[in-house]
Amino acid sequence: MDFKTFLEHFDTIAQAPNGIAKLRSLILDLAVRGKLVSQNPEDEPAQEIIVRNKTLIIEANSGKKRDVLPLQKTETLIPQGWIRCRLADVALVEMGNSPPGDTYNEDGEGVPLINGPVEFSPGAFGLTVKTKYTTAPSRMCKQNDLLVCVRGATTGRTNIAAFDACIGRGVALVRGWEAQNYLNYLLWHLGEQLLQQGKGTTFPSISYSDLAGLEVLLPPSSEQKRIVEKVDELMALCDRYQQSQEAQDKLRQKLRESAIAALMNAETDEELQKSWSIVRDNWRSLSQKPEDVGDLRRSVLQLAVRGKLTMQRPTSVVTEDDDNSSDSKRKISKRWKHLQLSDITEHIQTGPFGTMLHQRDYVTGGIPVVNPENMKDGIIIPKNDKTLSKTKYQELSNYKLQEGDLVVARRGELGRCAVITKAEEGWLCGTGSMFLRLKEGVSPEFIALLLRSPYGRNHLGEASVGSTMSNLNQKALKSLECILPPLLEQEKIVELVESFFNLCDRLEESLRQTQQRVEALAASAINHLTV
């Protein structure tokens, strides 16, 4: 593969989700397999590197236990002049050794101490920083050594020593006998493999034998230099692509926020339609990922429940807004009423306590129970894994649901709710839920929009209790304030929101399909390059 071929696919891969990361991984993969630059028959074979440094290898491994498996036979073709060897054959590998804790200080006394990722800077080749010192250094690294995390979740992460320092047991050093830069790229490429090789599921770690015994392909010295030059060039190109993408993303986000702000601040029906048209016609250029459409959904919900989705008549009056937004005063129709949820609720019931239900009460093919996981976007998603026996169901008659009831999750995602339809009438409210039976003239679908809106979620979050998990109680729910239009307008708003959300669905699906096409093209390009 030549450089021109690689560049022909570069942009395709870069545009895919996580494309830059995939490119960096691909560059390293091609580099360490001898596919990034061409081989030169006149290069000194890599075997000579080991021969030349035989004395250093013996000295470095003297007295160390190397209970690693012998090199495995493989059918993989090795590029001309390359050899298969262990990491310890081409580099000094030293594990850190933490000095006594009472020798630590932060006053600069003694030598810098590198214990692990706390002293690491971002990036595979970030430079270490000074945070602690020790007066009793036990094992030292030198400036420009490659340091590798060997304990915990960051196992395999690398950094470059910016200064001579004592290394603790959380890190190891790798110092090449000759070409350090090539080894740096090689260990970066093997970082994920090191993490997987780490022993222990809750606290991974790698030993000297794990690290020193890593099997690597070693190219001739001259080819190592050519590889490093090419990798440097391509990584710099990745950097430029990444900077450009980040700048585009920031601009796209600002434009999206501006378009949504115009939508939120529209005062008349004409302004609303104009702002919506701008959003609708330009959302593809304002969004890159399907998740971006979530901003639009939240804005539509906020408009709906704050009286700005339908045209307001000249009889409107100025009212104080409750959500402390920049739109602190707005006009709403005199026909809209400022109420609390308790004013429009006929009945509210918290689901049965957990002590009232036991595993033996659940049967196959019984009466369904509505729990938070059954609620999504205001509707019920049936799940057949939890249904009650008829005997237990009769005991819990107070928790039976009727058509038009609004079921609300008490735990987890605040604002999650669903409206009971004819199909779910007679089901039972679960222990993690509560339900509201609204007064005549109130649309449960409209109140569901209120609960799901940013305004509703913020109120519920502030009013709920619990330190580790939010728990919603009746008092918090009843205190939710709303501005309620007449029933016909409630129904119109629900219809408009459904229409807007249908458009959001199409936008999401279009972005998802585009994303899938780009991913498929990137995968095809990667396969073409790696064969």
Coordinates of C-alpha atoms in Angstrom, one line a residue:
M1 CA 0.0 0.0 0.0
D2 CA 1.4 3.4 -0.9
F3 CA 0.7 6.7 0.7
K4 CA -1.5 7.9 -2.1
T5 CA -3.8 4.9 -1.6
F6 CA -4.0 5.6 2.1
L7 CA -4.9 9.3 1.6
E8 CA -7.7 8.3 -0.9
H9 CA -9.5 6.6 2.0
F10 CA -8.5 9.1 4.8
D11 CA -11.4 11.5 4.5
T12 CA -14.0 8.6 4.3
I13 CA -12.8 7.1 7.6
A14 CA -12.4 10.5 9.3
Q15 CA -16.0 11.4 8.7
A16 CA -17.3 8.3 10.4
P17 CA -18.3 8.3 14.1
N18 CA -15.1 8.1 16.1
G19 CA -13.4 8.2 12.8
I20 CA -10.2 10.0 13.9
A21 CA -9.7 7.4 16.7
K22 CA -10.2 4.7 14.1
L23 CA -7.7 6.3 11.8
R24 CA -5.1 6.5 14.6
S25 CA -5.6 2.9 15.4
L26 CA -5.4 1.9 11.7
I27 CA -2.2 3.9 11.2
L28 CA -0.5 2.1 14.1
D29 CA -1.8 -1.3 13.0
L30 CA -0.4 -0.8 9.5
A31 CA 2.8 0.5 10.9
V32 CA 3.6 -2.4 13.3
R33 CA 2.7 -5.0 10.6
G34 CA 5.0 -3.5 7.9
K35 CA 2.2 -2.2 5.7
L36 CA 2.7 1.6 6.1
V37 CA 6.1 2.0 4.3
S38 CA 7.9 -0.3 1.8
Q39 CA 10.7 -2.6 2.8
N40 CA 14.2 -2.1 1.4
P41 CA 16.3 -5.2 0.8
E42 CA 19.4 -3.3 1.5
D43 CA 18.4 -2.5 5.1
E44 CA 20.3 -4.2 7.9
P45 CA 18.1 -7.0 9.2
A46 CA 16.4 -6.4 12.5
Q47 CA 18.2 -9.5 14.0
E48 CA 21.4 -7.3 14.1
I49 CA 19.7 -5.0 16.6
I50 CA 19.5 -7.9 19.1
V51 CA 23.0 -9.1 18.3
R52 CA 24.4 -5.6 18.8
N53 CA 22.7 -5.2 22.2
K54 CA 23.1 -8.7 23.5
T55 CA 25.2 -7.6 26.4
L56 CA 22.6 -5.0 27.4
I57 CA 19.8 -7.6 27.2
I58 CA 21.7 -10.1 29.4
E59 CA 22.5 -7.4 32.0
A60 CA 18.9 -6.0 32.0
N61 CA 17.4 -9.4 32.6
S62 CA 20.0 -10.8 35.0
G63 CA 18.3 -12.3 38.1
K64 CA 14.8 -11.5 36.9
K65 CA 12.2 -14.3 36.6
R66 CA 10.9 -14.5 33.1
D67 CA 8.3 -17.3 33.3
V68 CA 6.8 -16.4 30.0
L69 CA 5.8 -18.7 27.2
P70 CA 8.3 -19.2 24.3
L71 CA 7.5 -17.4 21.1
Q72 CA 4.6 -19.1 19.4
K73 CA 4.9 -20.5 15.9
T74 CA 2.6 -18.6 13.5
E75 CA 1.8 -18.7 9.9
T76 CA 1.7 -14.9 9.7
L77 CA 4.1 -13.7 7.1
I78 CA 6.8 -11.5 8.5
P79 CA 8.0 -8.6 6.3
Q80 CA 11.4 -8.9 4.8
G81 CA 14.2 -8.1 7.3
W82 CA 11.8 -8.2 10.3
I83 CA 12.0 -10.6 13.3
R84 CA 9.6 -11.8 15.9
C85 CA 10.9 -11.3 19.5
R86 CA 9.9 -10.3 23.0
L87 CA 9.7 -6.7 24.2
A88 CA 12.5 -7.4 26.7
D89 CA 14.8 -8.3 23.7
V90 CA 14.6 -4.8 22.4
A91 CA 14.1 -2.6 25.5
L92 CA 14.8 -2.3 29.1
V93 CA 11.6 -3.1 31.0
E94 CA 11.5 -2.0 34.7
M95 CA 8.6 -2.2 37.0
G96 CA 8.1 0.6 39.5
N97 CA 8.6 0.1 43.3
S98 CA 6.8 2.6 45.6
P99 CA 9.0 4.1 48.4
P100 CA 7.7 4.2 52.0
G101 CA 4.6 6.4 52.4
D102 CA 6.2 8.5 55.1
T103 CA 8.8 9.7 52.6
Y104 CA 6.2 11.4 50.4
N105 CA 5.8 15.2 50.4
E106 CA 4.5 18.0 48.2
D107 CA 7.2 20.5 49.0
G108 CA 9.7 19.6 46.4
E109 CA 12.0 17.7 48.8
G110 CA 13.8 14.8 47.3
V111 CA 13.0 13.6 43.7
P112 CA 9.7 13.7 41.8
L113 CA 7.5 10.6 42.3
I114 CA 5.3 9.1 39.5
N115 CA 2.8 6.7 41.0
G116 CA 0.4 6.4 38.1
P117 CA -2.2 8.2 36.1
V118 CA -2.4 11.1 38.5
E119 CA 1.0 12.3 37.2
F120 CA 0.1 11.5 33.5
S121 CA -1.0 14.2 31.1
P122 CA -3.7 13.6 28.4
G123 CA -2.6 11.8 25.3
A124 CA -0.6 8.7 24.6
F125 CA 2.6 10.8 24.6
G126 CA 1.7 13.4 27.1
L127 CA 4.4 14.6 29.4
T128 CA 4.3 13.6 33.1
V129 CA 3.7 16.3 35.7
K130 CA 5.0 16.7 39.2
T131 CA 2.6 16.3 42.1
K132 CA 4.5 14.5 44.8
Y133 CA 8.1 14.0 45.8
T134 CA 10.0 11.3 47.9
T135 CA 13.2 11.5 49.9
A136 CA 13.8 7.7 49.5
P137 CA 13.6 6.9 45.8
S138 CA 13.7 3.2 45.1
R139 CA 13.5 2.8 41.3
M140 CA 14.2 5.6 38.9
C141 CA 13.2 6.4 35.3
K142 CA 15.0 8.8 33.0
Q143 CA 13.7 11.7 31.1
N144 CA 12.1 10.6 27.8
D145 CA 11.5 7.0 29.0
L146 CA 8.1 5.6 28.0
L147 CA 6.0 5.0 31.1
V148 CA 3.1 2.5 31.1
C149 CA 0.4 2.2 33.7
V150 CA 0.3 -1.4 35.0
R151 CA -2.4 -1.3 37.6
G152 CA -6.1 -0.5 37.7
A153 CA -8.5 0.6 35.0
T154 CA -5.8 2.7 33.2
T155 CA -3.6 -0.3 32.6
G156 CA -1.9 0.1 29.2
R157 CA -2.1 3.9 29.3
T158 CA 1.2 5.6 28.3
N159 CA 3.1 8.8 28.9
I160 CA 6.6 10.2 28.4
A161 CA 8.8 11.0 31.4
A162 CA 9.3 14.7 31.3
F163 CA 12.1 14.4 34.0
D164 CA 14.1 11.9 35.9
A165 CA 11.8 10.5 38.7
C166 CA 11.1 7.7 41.1
I167 CA 8.4 5.4 39.7
G168 CA 5.9 3.7 42.0
R169 CA 4.4 0.3 41.5
G170 CA 1.6 1.7 39.4
V171 CA 3.9 2.2 36.4
A172 CA 6.7 0.6 34.5
L173 CA 9.3 2.0 32.2
V174 CA 10.2 0.9 28.7
R175 CA 13.6 2.2 27.4
G176 CA 14.5 1.0 23.9
W177 CA 18.1 0.0 23.2
E178 CA 18.0 2.0 20.0
A179 CA 14.9 3.5 18.4
Q180 CA 12.7 4.7 21.3
N181 CA 10.1 6.5 19.1
Y182 CA 9.2 3.3 17.3
L183 CA 8.7 1.5 20.6
N184 CA 6.5 4.4 21.8
Y185 CA 4.2 3.8 18.9
L186 CA 4.3 0.1 19.3
L187 CA 3.3 0.3 23.0
W188 CA 0.5 2.8 22.2
H189 CA -0.8 0.3 19.7
L190 CA -0.6 -2.5 22.3
G191 CA -2.4 -0.5 25.0
E192 CA -5.7 -2.2 24.7
Q193 CA -4.1 -5.6 24.5
L194 CA -2.2 -4.9 27.8
L195 CA -5.5 -3.9 29.5
Q196 CA -7.1 -7.2 28.4
Q197 CA -4.1 -9.1 29.5
G198 CA -4.3 -7.5 33.0
K199 CA -5.2 -10.1 35.6
G200 CA -8.2 -9.5 37.8
T201 CA -11.7 -8.4 36.9
T202 CA -12.1 -5.7 39.4
F203 CA -8.6 -4.4 39.6
P204 CA -6.5 -5.3 36.4
S205 CA -2.8 -5.4 36.7
I206 CA 0.1 -6.7 34.6
S207 CA 3.4 -8.2 35.8
Y208 CA 6.9 -7.9 34.6
S209 CA 6.5 -11.2 32.7
D210 CA 3.4 -9.9 31.0
L211 CA 5.1 -6.8 29.8
A212 CA 8.6 -8.0 29.1
G213 CA 7.2 -11.1 27.4
L214 CA 5.0 -9.3 24.9
E215 CA 5.6 -10.7 21.5
V216 CA 6.4 -8.0 18.9
L217 CA 7.5 -7.7 15.3
L218 CA 10.7 -5.7 15.0
P219 CA 11.6 -4.0 11.7
P220 CA 15.2 -3.1 10.7
S221 CA 16.5 0.2 12.2
S222 CA 16.3 2.1 8.9
E223 CA 12.7 1.0 8.4
Q224 CA 11.8 1.9 12.0
K225 CA 12.9 5.5 11.2
R226 CA 10.9 5.6 8.0
I227 CA 7.9 4.2 9.9
V228 CA 8.2 6.8 12.6
E229 CA 8.4 9.6 10.0
K230 CA 5.3 8.4 8.2
V231 CA 3.4 7.9 11.4
D232 CA 4.3 11.3 12.6
E233 CA 3.1 12.8 9.3
L234 CA -0.2 10.9 9.5
M235 CA -0.8 11.6 13.1
A236 CA -0.3 15.3 12.4
L237 CA -2.9 15.0 9.6
C238 CA -5.2 13.4 12.1
D239 CA -4.6 16.3 14.5
R240 CA -5.6 18.8 11.8
Y241 CA -8.7 16.9 10.9
Q242 CA -9.7 16.7 14.6
Q243 CA -9.2 20.4 15.1
S244 CA -11.3 21.1 12.0
Q245 CA -14.0 18.8 13.1
E246 CA -14.1 20.3 16.6
A247 CA -14.3 23.8 15.2
Q248 CA -17.2 22.7 12.9
D249 CA -19.0 21.0 15.8
K250 CA -18.7 24.2 17.9
L251 CA -20.1 26.3 15.1
R252 CA -22.9 23.8 14.4
Q253 CA -23.8 23.8 18.1
K254 CA -23.9 27.6 18.3
L255 CA -26.1 27.8 15.2
R256 CA -28.4 25.1 16.6
E257 CA -28.7 26.9 19.9
S258 CA -29.4 30.1 18.0
A259 CA -32.1 28.5 15.9
I260 CA -33.7 26.9 19.0
A261 CA -33.5 30.2 20.9
A262 CA -35.4 32.0 18.0
L263 CA -38.0 29.2 18.3
M264 CA -38.3 29.6 22.0
N265 CA -38.5 33.4 21.9
A266 CA -41.1 33.7 19.2
E267 CA -44.0 35.9 20.4
T268 CA -46.5 35.6 17.6
D269 CA -47.8 32.8 15.5
E270 CA -46.0 34.2 12.4
E271 CA -42.7 34.4 14.3
L272 CA -43.2 30.8 15.5
Q273 CA -43.9 29.5 12.0
K274 CA -40.9 31.4 10.6
S275 CA -38.6 30.1 13.3
W276 CA -39.9 26.6 12.9
S277 CA -39.4 26.7 9.2
I278 CA -35.8 27.7 9.7
V279 CA -35.2 24.8 12.1
R280 CA -37.1 22.3 9.9
D281 CA -35.3 23.3 6.7
N282 CA -31.8 23.6 8.1
W283 CA -31.7 20.9 10.8
R284 CA -29.7 18.5 8.7
S285 CA -26.9 21.2 8.5
L286 CA -27.3 22.0 12.2
S287 CA -27.1 18.4 13.4
Q288 CA -24.5 15.6 12.9
K289 CA -25.7 12.9 15.2
P290 CA -29.3 11.5 15.8
E291 CA -28.9 12.5 19.5
D292 CA -28.7 16.2 18.4
V293 CA -32.4 16.0 17.7
G294 CA -33.1 15.6 21.4
D295 CA -32.4 19.4 21.8
L296 CA -35.3 20.0 19.4
R297 CA -37.7 17.7 21.2
R298 CA -37.0 19.3 24.5
S299 CA -37.6 22.8 23.0
V300 CA -40.9 21.7 21.5
L301 CA -42.0 20.3 24.9
Q302 CA -41.0 23.6 26.6
L303 CA -42.9 25.7 24.0
A304 CA -46.0 23.5 24.4
V305 CA -46.4 23.7 28.1
R306 CA -45.4 27.4 28.5
G307 CA -48.1 28.7 26.1
K308 CA -46.0 29.4 23.1
L309 CA -46.8 26.7 20.6
T310 CA -50.2 28.0 19.6
M311 CA -51.2 31.5 18.5
Q312 CA -52.1 33.9 21.4
R313 CA -55.0 36.2 20.9
P314 CA -54.9 40.1 21.4
T315 CA -56.7 39.5 24.8
S316 CA -53.5 38.1 26.3
V317 CA -52.0 39.4 29.5
V318 CA -48.5 39.7 30.9
T319 CA -47.7 37.0 33.5
E320 CA -44.7 36.1 35.6
D321 CA -42.9 33.0 34.3
D322 CA -42.0 30.3 36.9
D323 CA -39.0 28.7 35.3
N324 CA -36.5 31.6 35.9
S325 CA -35.5 31.6 32.2
S326 CA -34.4 34.6 30.2
D327 CA -38.0 34.9 29.1
S328 CA -39.1 36.1 32.5
K329 CA -42.2 37.7 31.3
R330 CA -44.5 36.6 28.5
K331 CA -47.9 36.9 27.1
I332 CA -50.5 34.2 27.5
S333 CA -54.2 34.2 26.7
K334 CA -56.6 35.1 29.5
R335 CA -58.3 31.8 28.8
W336 CA -55.2 30.0 30.2
K337 CA -55.3 29.4 33.9
H338 CA -52.3 29.5 36.3
L339 CA -52.7 26.4 38.5
Q340 CA -51.0 23.7 40.5
L341 CA -51.3 20.0 39.6
S342 CA -53.2 19.5 42.8
D343 CA -55.9 21.8 41.5
I344 CA -56.7 19.6 38.5
T345 CA -56.2 16.2 40.1
E346 CA -59.3 14.2 41.2
H347 CA -57.3 11.3 42.7
I348 CA -53.6 10.5 43.2
Q349 CA -52.4 7.1 44.4
T350 CA -48.9 5.8 45.1
G351 CA -48.3 2.2 44.0
P352 CA -48.3 -0.7 46.5
F353 CA -45.4 -1.0 48.9
G354 CA -42.8 -3.6 48.0
T355 CA -43.8 -5.6 51.1
M356 CA -47.2 -6.1 49.6
L357 CA -45.9 -8.0 46.6
H358 CA -43.7 -11.2 46.7
Q359 CA -42.1 -13.2 44.0
R360 CA -44.7 -15.9 44.4
D361 CA -47.4 -13.4 43.4
Y362 CA -46.1 -13.2 39.9
V363 CA -47.2 -15.7 37.3
T364 CA -47.1 -16.3 33.6
G365 CA -50.0 -14.8 31.7
G366 CA -51.5 -12.9 34.6
I367 CA -52.5 -9.2 35.0
P368 CA -49.8 -6.9 33.8
V369 CA -48.1 -4.4 36.3
V370 CA -47.0 -1.0 35.1
N371 CA -43.5 -0.1 36.3
P372 CA -41.2 2.7 35.2
E373 CA -39.6 0.5 32.6
N374 CA -43.0 0.2 30.9
M375 CA -43.2 3.9 30.2
K376 CA -41.6 5.6 27.2
D377 CA -42.4 9.0 25.6
G378 CA -45.9 9.1 27.2
I379 CA -47.1 5.7 26.2
I380 CA -47.1 2.2 27.7
I381 CA -44.5 -0.4 26.4
P382 CA -45.9 -3.8 27.4
K383 CA -43.6 -6.2 29.2
N384 CA -44.8 -9.7 30.0
D385 CA -42.1 -10.6 32.6
K386 CA -44.1 -9.3 35.5
T387 CA -47.8 -10.2 35.7
L388 CA -49.9 -10.9 38.8
S389 CA -52.0 -13.8 39.8
K390 CA -55.8 -13.0 39.8
T391 CA -56.0 -13.7 43.6
K392 CA -53.3 -11.1 44.4
Y393 CA -54.8 -8.7 41.8
Q394 CA -58.1 -8.7 43.6
E395 CA -56.4 -7.9 46.9
L396 CA -54.9 -4.8 45.3
S397 CA -58.0 -3.3 43.8
N398 CA -57.1 0.2 44.9
Y399 CA -54.3 0.2 42.5
K400 CA -56.2 -0.7 39.3
L401 CA -55.8 1.7 36.4
Q402 CA -58.5 3.2 34.3
E403 CA -58.4 4.6 30.8
G404 CA -57.1 8.2 31.0
D405 CA -55.1 7.7 34.1
L406 CA -51.6 9.2 34.1
V407 CA -48.9 6.8 35.5
V408 CA -45.7 8.5 36.7
A409 CA -42.4 6.9 37.7
R410 CA -41.4 7.6 41.3
R411 CA -37.8 6.6 41.0
G412 CA -35.0 6.9 38.4
E413 CA -35.7 9.2 35.4
L414 CA -37.9 12.0 36.7
G415 CA -40.7 13.0 34.4
R416 CA -41.1 9.5 32.9
C417 CA -44.8 8.9 32.5
A418 CA -47.5 7.3 30.3
V419 CA -51.2 7.7 29.6
I420 CA -53.3 4.6 30.1
T421 CA -55.4 3.7 27.1
K422 CA -58.3 1.3 26.6
A423 CA -55.8 -1.4 25.9
E424 CA -54.2 -1.1 29.4
E425 CA -57.4 -0.5 31.4
G426 CA -57.5 -2.7 34.4
W427 CA -53.7 -3.2 34.7
L428 CA -52.1 -2.6 38.1
C429 CA -49.9 0.3 39.2
G430 CA -46.5 -1.0 40.2
T431 CA -44.5 -0.3 43.3
G432 CA -42.2 2.1 41.5
S433 CA -45.0 4.2 40.1
M434 CA -47.9 6.4 41.1
F435 CA -51.0 7.4 39.1
L436 CA -53.1 10.5 38.7
R437 CA -56.8 10.6 37.8
L438 CA -57.4 14.1 36.4
K439 CA -60.5 16.2 36.6
E440 CA -62.9 16.7 33.7
G441 CA -61.6 19.2 31.2
V442 CA -57.9 18.2 31.6
S443 CA -56.1 16.2 28.9
P444 CA -53.8 13.6 30.4
E445 CA -51.7 13.7 27.3
F446 CA -51.2 17.5 27.9
I447 CA -50.1 16.9 31.5
A448 CA -47.8 14.1 30.3
L449 CA -46.1 16.8 28.1
L450 CA -45.8 19.0 31.1
L451 CA -44.1 16.3 33.1
R452 CA -41.7 15.4 30.3
S453 CA -40.8 19.0 29.5
P454 CA -37.5 20.5 30.8
Y455 CA -39.6 22.7 33.0
G456 CA -41.5 19.8 34.5
R457 CA -38.3 17.6 35.0
N458 CA -36.5 20.5 36.7
H459 CA -39.3 21.0 39.1
L460 CA -39.6 17.3 40.0
G461 CA -35.8 17.1 40.4
E462 CA -35.8 20.0 42.9
A463 CA -38.8 18.8 44.8
S464 CA -37.8 15.1 45.0
V465 CA -36.0 13.5 47.9
G466 CA -33.1 11.0 48.1
S467 CA -29.3 11.4 47.9
T468 CA -28.3 8.5 45.7
M469 CA -31.6 8.1 43.7
S470 CA -34.3 10.7 43.3
N471 CA -37.6 9.6 44.8
L472 CA -40.8 11.4 43.8
N473 CA -43.6 11.8 46.4
Q474 CA -47.1 13.0 46.1
K475 CA -46.3 16.4 47.6
A476 CA -43.7 17.2 45.0
L477 CA -46.0 16.1 42.2
K478 CA -49.0 18.1 43.5
S479 CA -46.9 21.3 43.8
L480 CA -46.0 21.4 40.1
E481 CA -47.3 24.7 38.7
C482 CA -48.7 24.9 35.2
I483 CA -50.6 27.2 32.9
L484 CA -53.6 25.3 31.6
P485 CA -55.4 26.3 28.4
P486 CA -59.0 25.2 27.6
L487 CA -59.4 21.5 26.7
L488 CA -59.7 22.1 22.9
E489 CA -56.4 24.0 23.0
Q490 CA -54.8 21.3 25.1
E491 CA -55.8 18.7 22.5
K492 CA -54.5 21.0 19.7
I493 CA -51.2 21.4 21.4
V494 CA -50.9 17.6 21.9
E495 CA -51.6 17.2 18.2
L496 CA -49.0 19.8 17.2
V497 CA -46.4 18.2 19.4
E498 CA -47.1 14.8 17.9
S499 CA -46.7 16.4 14.5
F500 CA -43.4 18.0 15.4
F501 CA -42.2 14.8 17.0
N502 CA -43.0 12.9 13.8
L503 CA -40.7 15.3 12.0
C504 CA -38.1 14.7 14.7
D505 CA -38.4 11.0 14.1
R506 CA -37.8 11.5 10.4
L507 CA -34.8 13.7 11.1
E508 CA -33.3 11.2 13.5
E509 CA -33.9 8.3 11.1
S510 CA -32.3 10.3 8.2
L511 CA -29.2 11.1 10.4
R512 CA -29.1 7.5 11.5
Q513 CA -29.1 6.2 8.0
T514 CA -26.4 8.7 7.0
Q515 CA -24.3 7.7 9.9
Q516 CA -24.7 4.0 9.0
R517 CA -23.7 4.7 5.4
V518 CA -20.6 6.6 6.5
E519 CA -19.7 3.8 8.9
A520 CA -20.2 1.2 6.2
L521 CA -17.9 3.2 3.8
A522 CA -15.3 3.6 6.6
A523 CA -15.4 -0.1 7.4
S524 CA -15.0 -1.0 3.7
A525 CA -12.1 1.4 3.4
I526 CA -10.4 -0.1 6.5
N527 CA -10.9 -3.6 5.2
H528 CA -9.3 -2.5 1.9
L529 CA -6.3 -1.0 3.6
T530 CA -5.7 -3.8 6.1
V531 CA -5.7 -6.8 3.8

